[in-house]
Amino acid sequence: MSTRARKNLAAKVAAAAVAVAITMTGCGSGSQQASSDGTVTLRFSWWGSDVRHKMTQKLIDAFEAQNPTIKIKGEYGDWSGYWDKLATQVASQDAPDIIQMDAAYLGEYAERGALLELKDVDLAKFDSAVADAGKVEGKQYAITAGVNAQVVLANPSILTASGVTLPDDKTWTWDEYNKTAASITEGSKSGVYGSGAVSGDAPMNLWFRQHGKSLFTADGKFGFDEGDLTGWYEYQAELRDSKAVPPASVMTEDATASVDQQGLATNRFGLAWYWSNQLSALTKASGQPLEIHRPPSTDGNSASAQQFYKSSQFWSASSRTKHPAEVQKFIDFLANNVEAGEIALADRGIPGNSEVRAAVLPKLTPEDAATAKFIDEISSELGDAVPVPPAGSSSAVEALGRYALEVHFNRMSPQEAAKKAMDEAKSSLS
């Protein structure tokens, strides 16, 4: 099962489980009681690799050294099983005190009353867009663990071989992106393409935002209509016809491949759209010094490109915790403590706290340092914070992407695809 499919399934399971949890009665788990000597034990769940597990344990050790009366018990696993487990824990009123959260599930858990409002975590050193990303209906239910931005990564060796020079990323437009990528394809050997797919929800949201619309609104509705979606699909058809992107069959295979086997990582794409924190892994996989660039804009002005920060993950807490003060103290440590930042570096994205970000910069790898520099450079170019996705958003986004592929396969016109996509996506949010 693909990552997207697992995410959709987990979202449905989580929604059902959280709904059940709110209707159940009784007290929470007894495992959160303080010991006779006043020591409090908090449970902390996260997903990730073995490297992240070891690093997170170092964060726990550092916090416990500063706070000897608070003990943190780690509960971790990989992405594929994390959300099913959390949904079950919430339904049985046994949720961990501290939860590593994802934007796709934040709205659902918050709206159902499963998360604690984090009133005592200091966000003074967070950009407002970064802080607001963790709000649902004006309340702070999550704190950004790391900051990402949507970027275009470029393989300079492919550009050189194709004889193409990239336009200035502060002024290039969507049309210029198409023409540039098409030129790379034309000037490259067989099997090498100018760009990977540009049909994901983040590029689509940038397109909508630059046209005065948005993917979702703060009240959980679509921020665009069928005509707007038709325009987006028409751009997909232009990319298809110019051969700026691979054939639909190649894009389909690429979407289900692991990141280190995708076209940019295997030196088959000159350009590709990714989140900024993926630069390091892709550089390692490709063996090439990849470059980081801004996405294009409609008017050739990066200041109006409506760029946005995305939280790679969040820190949240269970509304049933018996120790809200200690929970928020730990989250505040993770978010604002320089020592914590120097341990975590960029594993969960670039630190949201600007002072922590500056402190860790000298310790970052060249790729992560380039990402941090980029995050700072675009801070004056940000649009409004992206609203937390509503329940059903994963299925809706999947439908929008699937019908974009129908356009690339040339099985539907942009108009036909937009009508069917809107009908299906609306049913996911209802």
mmCIF file of N, CA and C in Angstrom, residues 239-337:
data_model
loop_
_atom_site.group_PDB
_atom_site.id
_atom_site.type_symbol
_atom_site.label_atom_id
_atom_site.label_comp_id
_atom_site.label_asym_id
_atom_site.label_seq_id
_atom_site.Cartn_x
_atom_site.Cartn_y
_atom_site.Cartn_z
ATOM 1 N N LEU A 239 1.840 21.127 -19.515
ATOM 2 C CA LEU A 239 3.061 20.411 -19.149
ATOM 3 C C LEU A 239 3.163 19.085 -19.910
ATOM 4 N N ARG A 240 2.031 18.416 -20.032
ATOM 5 C CA ARG A 240 1.986 17.147 -20.769
ATOM 6 C C ARG A 240 2.366 17.348 -22.238
ATOM 7 N N ASP A 241 1.726 18.325 -22.883
ATOM 8 C CA ASP A 241 1.908 18.514 -24.319
ATOM 9 C C ASP A 241 3.302 19.011 -24.678
ATOM 10 N N SER A 242 3.914 19.786 -23.781
ATOM 11 C CA SER A 242 5.265 20.304 -24.047
ATOM 12 C C SER A 242 6.351 19.285 -23.730
ATOM 13 N N LYS A 243 5.937 18.186 -23.072
ATOM 14 C CA LYS A 243 6.879 17.160 -22.611
ATOM 15 C C LYS A 243 7.829 17.701 -21.532
ATOM 16 N N ALA A 244 7.347 18.694 -20.803
ATOM 17 C CA ALA A 244 8.106 19.205 -19.668
ATOM 18 C C ALA A 244 8.200 18.160 -18.570
ATOM 19 N N VAL A 245 7.174 17.321 -18.474
ATOM 20 C CA VAL A 245 7.108 16.263 -17.457
ATOM 21 C C VAL A 245 7.061 14.906 -18.152
ATOM 22 N N PRO A 246 7.335 13.842 -17.432
ATOM 23 C CA PRO A 246 7.312 12.508 -18.043
ATOM 24 C C PRO A 246 5.904 12.089 -18.438
ATOM 25 N N PRO A 247 5.784 11.023 -19.210
ATOM 26 C CA PRO A 247 4.464 10.445 -19.471
ATOM 27 C C PRO A 247 3.784 10.055 -18.165
ATOM 28 N N ALA A 248 2.469 9.988 -18.191
ATOM 29 C CA ALA A 248 1.702 9.711 -16.988
ATOM 30 C C ALA A 248 2.100 8.394 -16.348
ATOM 31 N N SER A 249 2.427 7.399 -17.157
ATOM 32 C CA SER A 249 2.814 6.095 -16.597
ATOM 33 C C SER A 249 4.087 6.210 -15.777
ATOM 34 N N VAL A 250 5.023 7.030 -16.231
ATOM 35 C CA VAL A 250 6.274 7.236 -15.496
ATOM 36 C C VAL A 250 5.996 8.005 -14.203
ATOM 37 N N MET A 251 5.134 9.009 -14.276
ATOM 38 C CA MET A 251 4.801 9.778 -13.069
ATOM 39 C C MET A 251 4.115 8.893 -12.035
ATOM 40 N N THR A 252 3.268 7.984 -12.489
ATOM 41 C CA THR A 252 2.573 7.079 -11.567
ATOM 42 C C THR A 252 3.566 6.187 -10.836
ATOM 43 N N GLU A 253 4.526 5.634 -11.574
ATOM 44 C CA GLU A 253 5.547 4.785 -10.960
ATOM 45 C C GLU A 253 6.403 5.586 -9.990
ATOM 46 N N ASP A 254 6.726 6.814 -10.374
ATOM 47 C CA ASP A 254 7.579 7.657 -9.539
ATOM 48 C C ASP A 254 6.897 7.991 -8.219
ATOM 49 N N ALA A 255 5.578 8.200 -8.263
ATOM 50 C CA ALA A 255 4.840 8.587 -7.059
ATOM 51 C C ALA A 255 4.819 7.486 -6.018
ATOM 52 N N THR A 256 4.912 6.238 -6.444
ATOM 53 C CA THR A 256 4.858 5.121 -5.504
ATOM 54 C C THR A 256 6.243 4.619 -5.100
ATOM 55 N N ALA A 257 7.288 5.180 -5.707
ATOM 56 C CA ALA A 257 8.652 4.771 -5.370
ATOM 57 C C ALA A 257 9.104 5.457 -4.088
ATOM 58 N N SER A 258 10.051 4.846 -3.399
ATOM 59 C CA SER A 258 10.653 5.506 -2.238
ATOM 60 C C SER A 258 11.427 6.731 -2.736
ATOM 61 N N VAL A 259 11.640 7.693 -1.848
ATOM 62 C CA VAL A 259 12.258 8.952 -2.251
ATOM 63 C C VAL A 259 13.620 8.724 -2.912
ATOM 64 N N ASP A 260 14.403 7.782 -2.402
ATOM 65 C CA ASP A 260 15.735 7.566 -2.959
ATOM 66 C C ASP A 260 15.706 6.841 -4.300
ATOM 67 N N GLN A 261 14.516 6.428 -4.754
ATOM 68 C CA GLN A 261 14.382 5.791 -6.064
ATOM 69 C C GLN A 261 13.587 6.648 -7.042
ATOM 70 N N GLN A 262 13.214 7.849 -6.627
ATOM 71 C CA GLN A 262 12.459 8.728 -7.506
ATOM 72 C C GLN A 262 13.383 9.427 -8.513
ATOM 73 N N GLY A 263 12.761 10.056 -9.497
ATOM 74 C CA GLY A 263 13.504 10.560 -10.643
ATOM 75 C C GLY A 263 14.613 11.543 -10.330
ATOM 76 N N LEU A 264 14.394 12.429 -9.372
ATOM 77 C CA LEU A 264 15.459 13.373 -9.035
ATOM 78 C C LEU A 264 16.619 12.650 -8.373
ATOM 79 N N ALA A 265 16.305 11.685 -7.516
ATOM 80 C CA ALA A 265 17.349 10.959 -6.789
ATOM 81 C C ALA A 265 18.170 10.068 -7.704
ATOM 82 N N THR A 266 17.569 9.601 -8.800
ATOM 83 C CA THR A 266 18.263 8.696 -9.729
ATOM 84 C C THR A 266 18.741 9.429 -10.982
ATOM 85 N N ASN A 267 18.767 10.769 -10.910
ATOM 86 C CA ASN A 267 19.320 11.611 -11.978
ATOM 87 C C ASN A 267 18.596 11.444 -13.314
ATOM 88 N N ARG A 268 17.252 11.359 -13.223
ATOM 89 C CA ARG A 268 16.436 11.295 -14.433
ATOM 90 C C ARG A 268 15.566 12.539 -14.604
ATOM 91 N N PHE A 269 15.455 13.375 -13.560
ATOM 92 C CA PHE A 269 14.696 14.622 -13.636
ATOM 93 C C PHE A 269 15.635 15.798 -13.405
ATOM 94 N N GLY A 270 15.512 16.823 -14.237
ATOM 95 C CA GLY A 270 16.313 18.025 -14.020
ATOM 96 C C GLY A 270 15.780 18.875 -12.885
ATOM 97 N N LEU A 271 14.447 18.902 -12.739
ATOM 98 C CA LEU A 271 13.780 19.685 -11.707
ATOM 99 C C LEU A 271 12.735 18.802 -11.024
ATOM 100 N N ALA A 272 12.440 19.088 -9.775
ATOM 101 C CA ALA A 272 11.387 18.349 -9.072
ATOM 102 C C ALA A 272 10.921 19.160 -7.873
ATOM 103 N N TRP A 273 9.648 18.985 -7.535
ATOM 104 C CA TRP A 273 9.033 19.697 -6.419
ATOM 105 C C TRP A 273 9.076 18.828 -5.172
ATOM 106 N N TYR A 274 9.637 19.372 -4.103
ATOM 107 C CA TYR A 274 9.734 18.644 -2.836
ATOM 108 C C TYR A 274 9.574 19.622 -1.688
ATOM 109 N N TRP A 275 9.488 19.069 -0.473
ATOM 110 C CA TRP A 275 9.594 19.896 0.723
ATOM 111 C C TRP A 275 11.065 20.117 1.015
ATOM 112 N N SER A 276 11.368 21.269 1.572
ATOM 113 C CA SER A 276 12.768 21.696 1.703
ATOM 114 C C SER A 276 13.606 20.743 2.550
ATOM 115 N N ASN A 277 12.994 20.077 3.540
ATOM 116 C CA ASN A 277 13.800 19.222 4.407
ATOM 117 C C ASN A 277 14.247 17.932 3.712
ATOM 118 N N GLN A 278 13.785 17.704 2.469
ATOM 119 C CA GLN A 278 14.176 16.508 1.728
ATOM 120 C C GLN A 278 15.457 16.712 0.919
ATOM 121 N N LEU A 279 15.980 17.921 0.931
ATOM 122 C CA LEU A 279 17.186 18.216 0.147
ATOM 123 C C LEU A 279 18.346 17.303 0.518
ATOM 124 N N SER A 280 18.581 17.110 1.802
ATOM 125 C CA SER A 280 19.733 16.328 2.245
ATOM 126 C C SER A 280 19.658 14.891 1.750
ATOM 127 N N ALA A 281 18.507 14.242 1.941
ATOM 128 C CA ALA A 281 18.358 12.841 1.537
ATOM 129 C C ALA A 281 18.463 12.687 0.028
ATOM 130 N N LEU A 282 17.897 13.626 -0.710
ATOM 131 C CA LEU A 282 17.938 13.552 -2.168
ATOM 132 C C LEU A 282 19.334 13.809 -2.712
ATOM 133 N N THR A 283 20.056 14.722 -2.074
ATOM 134 C CA THR A 283 21.436 14.984 -2.474
ATOM 135 C C THR A 283 22.291 13.737 -2.281
ATOM 136 N N LYS A 284 22.120 13.090 -1.144
ATOM 137 C CA LYS A 284 22.873 11.865 -0.864
ATOM 138 C C LYS A 284 22.547 10.778 -1.877
ATOM 139 N N ALA A 285 21.257 10.624 -2.192
ATOM 140 C CA ALA A 285 20.842 9.569 -3.114
ATOM 141 C C ALA A 285 21.326 9.835 -4.532
ATOM 142 N N SER A 286 21.291 11.088 -4.955
ATOM 143 C CA SER A 286 21.653 11.411 -6.340
ATOM 144 C C SER A 286 23.152 11.476 -6.558
ATOM 145 N N GLY A 287 23.903 11.732 -5.477
ATOM 146 C CA GLY A 287 25.344 11.920 -5.631
ATOM 147 C C GLY A 287 25.697 13.233 -6.293
ATOM 148 N N GLN A 288 24.707 14.142 -6.370
ATOM 149 C CA GLN A 288 24.894 15.435 -7.030
ATOM 150 C C GLN A 288 24.632 16.570 -6.044
ATOM 151 N N PRO A 289 25.318 17.696 -6.182
ATOM 152 C CA PRO A 289 25.058 18.862 -5.318
ATOM 153 C C PRO A 289 23.809 19.599 -5.790
ATOM 154 N N LEU A 290 22.646 19.136 -5.376
ATOM 155 C CA LEU A 290 21.387 19.706 -5.835
ATOM 156 C C LEU A 290 21.211 21.148 -5.352
ATOM 157 N N GLU A 291 20.493 21.921 -6.148
ATOM 158 C CA GLU A 291 20.240 23.326 -5.829
ATOM 159 C C GLU A 291 18.797 23.504 -5.371
ATOM 160 N N ILE A 292 18.578 24.474 -4.491
ATOM 161 C CA ILE A 292 17.246 24.755 -3.959
ATOM 162 C C ILE A 292 16.746 26.089 -4.528
ATOM 163 N N HIS A 293 15.519 26.081 -5.056
ATOM 164 C CA HIS A 293 14.957 27.263 -5.712
ATOM 165 C C HIS A 293 13.514 27.494 -5.281
ATOM 166 N N ARG A 294 13.067 28.743 -5.449
ATOM 167 C CA ARG A 294 11.679 29.081 -5.194
ATOM 168 C C ARG A 294 10.782 28.483 -6.281
ATOM 169 N N PRO A 295 9.540 28.147 -5.949
ATOM 170 C CA PRO A 295 8.558 27.815 -6.980
ATOM 171 C C PRO A 295 8.224 29.064 -7.804
ATOM 172 N N PRO A 296 7.653 28.892 -8.986
ATOM 173 C CA PRO A 296 7.308 30.059 -9.815
ATOM 174 C C PRO A 296 6.094 30.810 -9.278
ATOM 175 N N SER A 297 5.843 31.974 -9.855
ATOM 176 C CA SER A 297 4.685 32.787 -9.496
ATOM 177 C C SER A 297 3.914 33.144 -10.765
ATOM 178 N N THR A 298 2.698 33.630 -10.596
ATOM 179 C CA THR A 298 1.888 33.999 -11.758
ATOM 180 C C THR A 298 2.359 35.299 -12.396
ATOM 181 N N ASP A 299 2.894 36.207 -11.572
ATOM 182 C CA ASP A 299 3.255 37.533 -12.091
ATOM 183 C C ASP A 299 4.755 37.788 -12.125
ATOM 184 N N GLY A 300 5.550 36.770 -11.851
ATOM 185 C CA GLY A 300 6.997 36.960 -11.893
ATOM 186 C C GLY A 300 7.543 37.760 -10.732
ATOM 187 N N ASN A 301 6.853 37.718 -9.607
ATOM 188 C CA ASN A 301 7.281 38.480 -8.429
ATOM 189 C C ASN A 301 7.183 37.582 -7.206
ATOM 190 N N SER A 302 8.332 37.184 -6.671
ATOM 191 C CA SER A 302 8.325 36.272 -5.532
ATOM 192 C C SER A 302 7.655 36.878 -4.303
ATOM 193 N N ALA A 303 7.612 38.199 -4.230
ATOM 194 C CA ALA A 303 6.992 38.853 -3.080
ATOM 195 C C ALA A 303 5.482 38.639 -3.046
ATOM 196 N N SER A 304 4.901 38.272 -4.179
ATOM 197 C CA SER A 304 3.461 38.024 -4.218
ATOM 198 C C SER A 304 3.147 36.567 -4.549
ATOM 199 N N ALA A 305 4.136 35.690 -4.336
ATOM 200 C CA ALA A 305 3.991 34.289 -4.715
ATOM 201 C C ALA A 305 3.198 33.470 -3.697
ATOM 202 N N GLN A 306 2.814 34.093 -2.564
ATOM 203 C CA GLN A 306 1.980 33.425 -1.566
ATOM 204 C C GLN A 306 2.620 32.132 -1.037
ATOM 205 N N GLN A 307 3.961 32.168 -0.938
ATOM 206 C CA GLN A 307 4.676 31.030 -0.366
ATOM 207 C C GLN A 307 4.214 30.822 1.076
ATOM 208 N N PHE A 308 4.378 29.615 1.585
ATOM 209 C CA PHE A 308 3.946 29.338 2.953
ATOM 210 C C PHE A 308 4.891 28.340 3.607
ATOM 211 N N TYR A 309 4.966 28.446 4.922
ATOM 212 C CA TYR A 309 5.706 27.468 5.700
ATOM 213 C C TYR A 309 4.783 26.293 6.017
ATOM 214 N N LYS A 310 5.333 25.109 5.964
ATOM 215 C CA LYS A 310 4.598 23.918 6.365
ATOM 216 C C LYS A 310 5.306 23.289 7.551
ATOM 217 N N SER A 311 4.536 22.898 8.517
ATOM 218 C CA SER A 311 5.114 22.194 9.656
ATOM 219 C C SER A 311 5.368 20.747 9.263
ATOM 220 N N SER A 312 6.616 20.331 9.365
ATOM 221 C CA SER A 312 6.940 18.944 9.020
ATOM 222 C C SER A 312 6.236 17.991 9.981
ATOM 223 N N GLN A 313 6.184 18.366 11.234
ATOM 224 C CA GLN A 313 5.414 17.673 12.270
ATOM 225 C C GLN A 313 5.050 18.687 13.342
ATOM 226 N N PHE A 314 4.187 18.265 14.241
ATOM 227 C CA PHE A 314 3.796 19.102 15.377
ATOM 228 C C PHE A 314 4.006 18.341 16.681
ATOM 229 N N TRP A 315 4.031 19.122 17.769
ATOM 230 C CA TRP A 315 3.915 18.566 19.113
ATOM 231 C C TRP A 315 2.512 18.882 19.613
ATOM 232 N N SER A 316 1.790 17.861 20.021
ATOM 233 C CA SER A 316 0.462 18.032 20.616
ATOM 234 C C SER A 316 0.402 17.260 21.927
ATOM 235 N N ALA A 317 -0.713 17.404 22.636
ATOM 236 C CA ALA A 317 -0.876 16.705 23.914
ATOM 237 C C ALA A 317 -2.312 16.234 24.054
ATOM 238 N N SER A 318 -2.482 15.177 24.806
ATOM 239 C CA SER A 318 -3.809 14.633 25.039
ATOM 240 C C SER A 318 -4.606 15.539 25.979
ATOM 241 N N SER A 319 -5.862 15.746 25.648
ATOM 242 C CA SER A 319 -6.728 16.534 26.532
ATOM 243 C C SER A 319 -6.998 15.806 27.844
ATOM 244 N N ARG A 320 -6.705 14.517 27.880
ATOM 245 C CA ARG A 320 -6.955 13.721 29.086
ATOM 246 C C ARG A 320 -5.725 13.601 29.987
ATOM 247 N N THR A 321 -4.627 14.248 29.614
ATOM 248 C CA THR A 321 -3.463 14.161 30.477
ATOM 249 C C THR A 321 -3.787 14.699 31.869
ATOM 250 N N LYS A 322 -3.220 14.052 32.866
ATOM 251 C CA LYS A 322 -3.417 14.508 34.245
ATOM 252 C C LYS A 322 -2.349 15.508 34.675
ATOM 253 N N HIS A 323 -1.426 15.793 33.761
ATOM 254 C CA HIS A 323 -0.313 16.686 34.101
ATOM 255 C C HIS A 323 -0.093 17.715 32.992
ATOM 256 N N PRO A 324 -1.069 18.587 32.765
ATOM 257 C CA PRO A 324 -0.954 19.557 31.666
ATOM 258 C C PRO A 324 0.221 20.514 31.816
ATOM 259 N N ALA A 325 0.560 20.899 33.039
ATOM 260 C CA ALA A 325 1.681 21.830 33.231
ATOM 261 C C ALA A 325 2.996 21.174 32.835
ATOM 262 N N GLU A 326 3.209 19.952 33.264
ATOM 263 C CA GLU A 326 4.455 19.245 32.951
ATOM 264 C C GLU A 326 4.533 18.917 31.456
ATOM 265 N N VAL A 327 3.411 18.558 30.875
ATOM 266 C CA VAL A 327 3.368 18.286 29.430
ATOM 267 C C VAL A 327 3.796 19.514 28.640
ATOM 268 N N GLN A 328 3.242 20.670 29.001
ATOM 269 C CA GLN A 328 3.577 21.886 28.267
ATOM 270 C C GLN A 328 5.019 22.333 28.533
ATOM 271 N N LYS A 329 5.531 22.000 29.694
ATOM 272 C CA LYS A 329 6.932 22.314 29.983
ATOM 273 C C LYS A 329 7.854 21.514 29.062
ATOM 274 N N PHE A 330 7.505 20.246 28.828
ATOM 275 C CA PHE A 330 8.303 19.414 27.938
ATOM 276 C C PHE A 330 8.202 19.897 26.493
ATOM 277 N N ILE A 331 7.004 20.231 26.042
ATOM 278 C CA ILE A 331 6.838 20.740 24.679
ATOM 279 C C ILE A 331 7.568 22.065 24.505
ATOM 280 N N ASP A 332 7.512 22.909 25.532
ATOM 281 C CA ASP A 332 8.236 24.179 25.470
ATOM 282 C C ASP A 332 9.745 23.930 25.340
ATOM 283 N N PHE A 333 10.238 22.931 26.037
ATOM 284 C CA PHE A 333 11.652 22.557 25.931
ATOM 285 C C PHE A 333 11.984 22.123 24.506
ATOM 286 N N LEU A 334 11.172 21.269 23.931
ATOM 287 C CA LEU A 334 11.421 20.798 22.576
ATOM 288 C C LEU A 334 11.405 21.940 21.569
ATOM 289 N N ALA A 335 10.519 22.909 21.783
ATOM 290 C CA ALA A 335 10.333 23.989 20.820
ATOM 291 C C ALA A 335 11.307 25.143 20.985
ATOM 292 N N ASN A 336 11.734 25.421 22.223
ATOM 293 C CA ASN A 336 12.430 26.682 22.490
ATOM 294 C C ASN A 336 13.806 26.555 23.105
ATOM 295 N N ASN A 337 14.221 25.368 23.515
ATOM 296 C CA ASN A 337 15.494 25.222 24.194
ATOM 297 C C ASN A 337 16.629 25.031 23.182
#
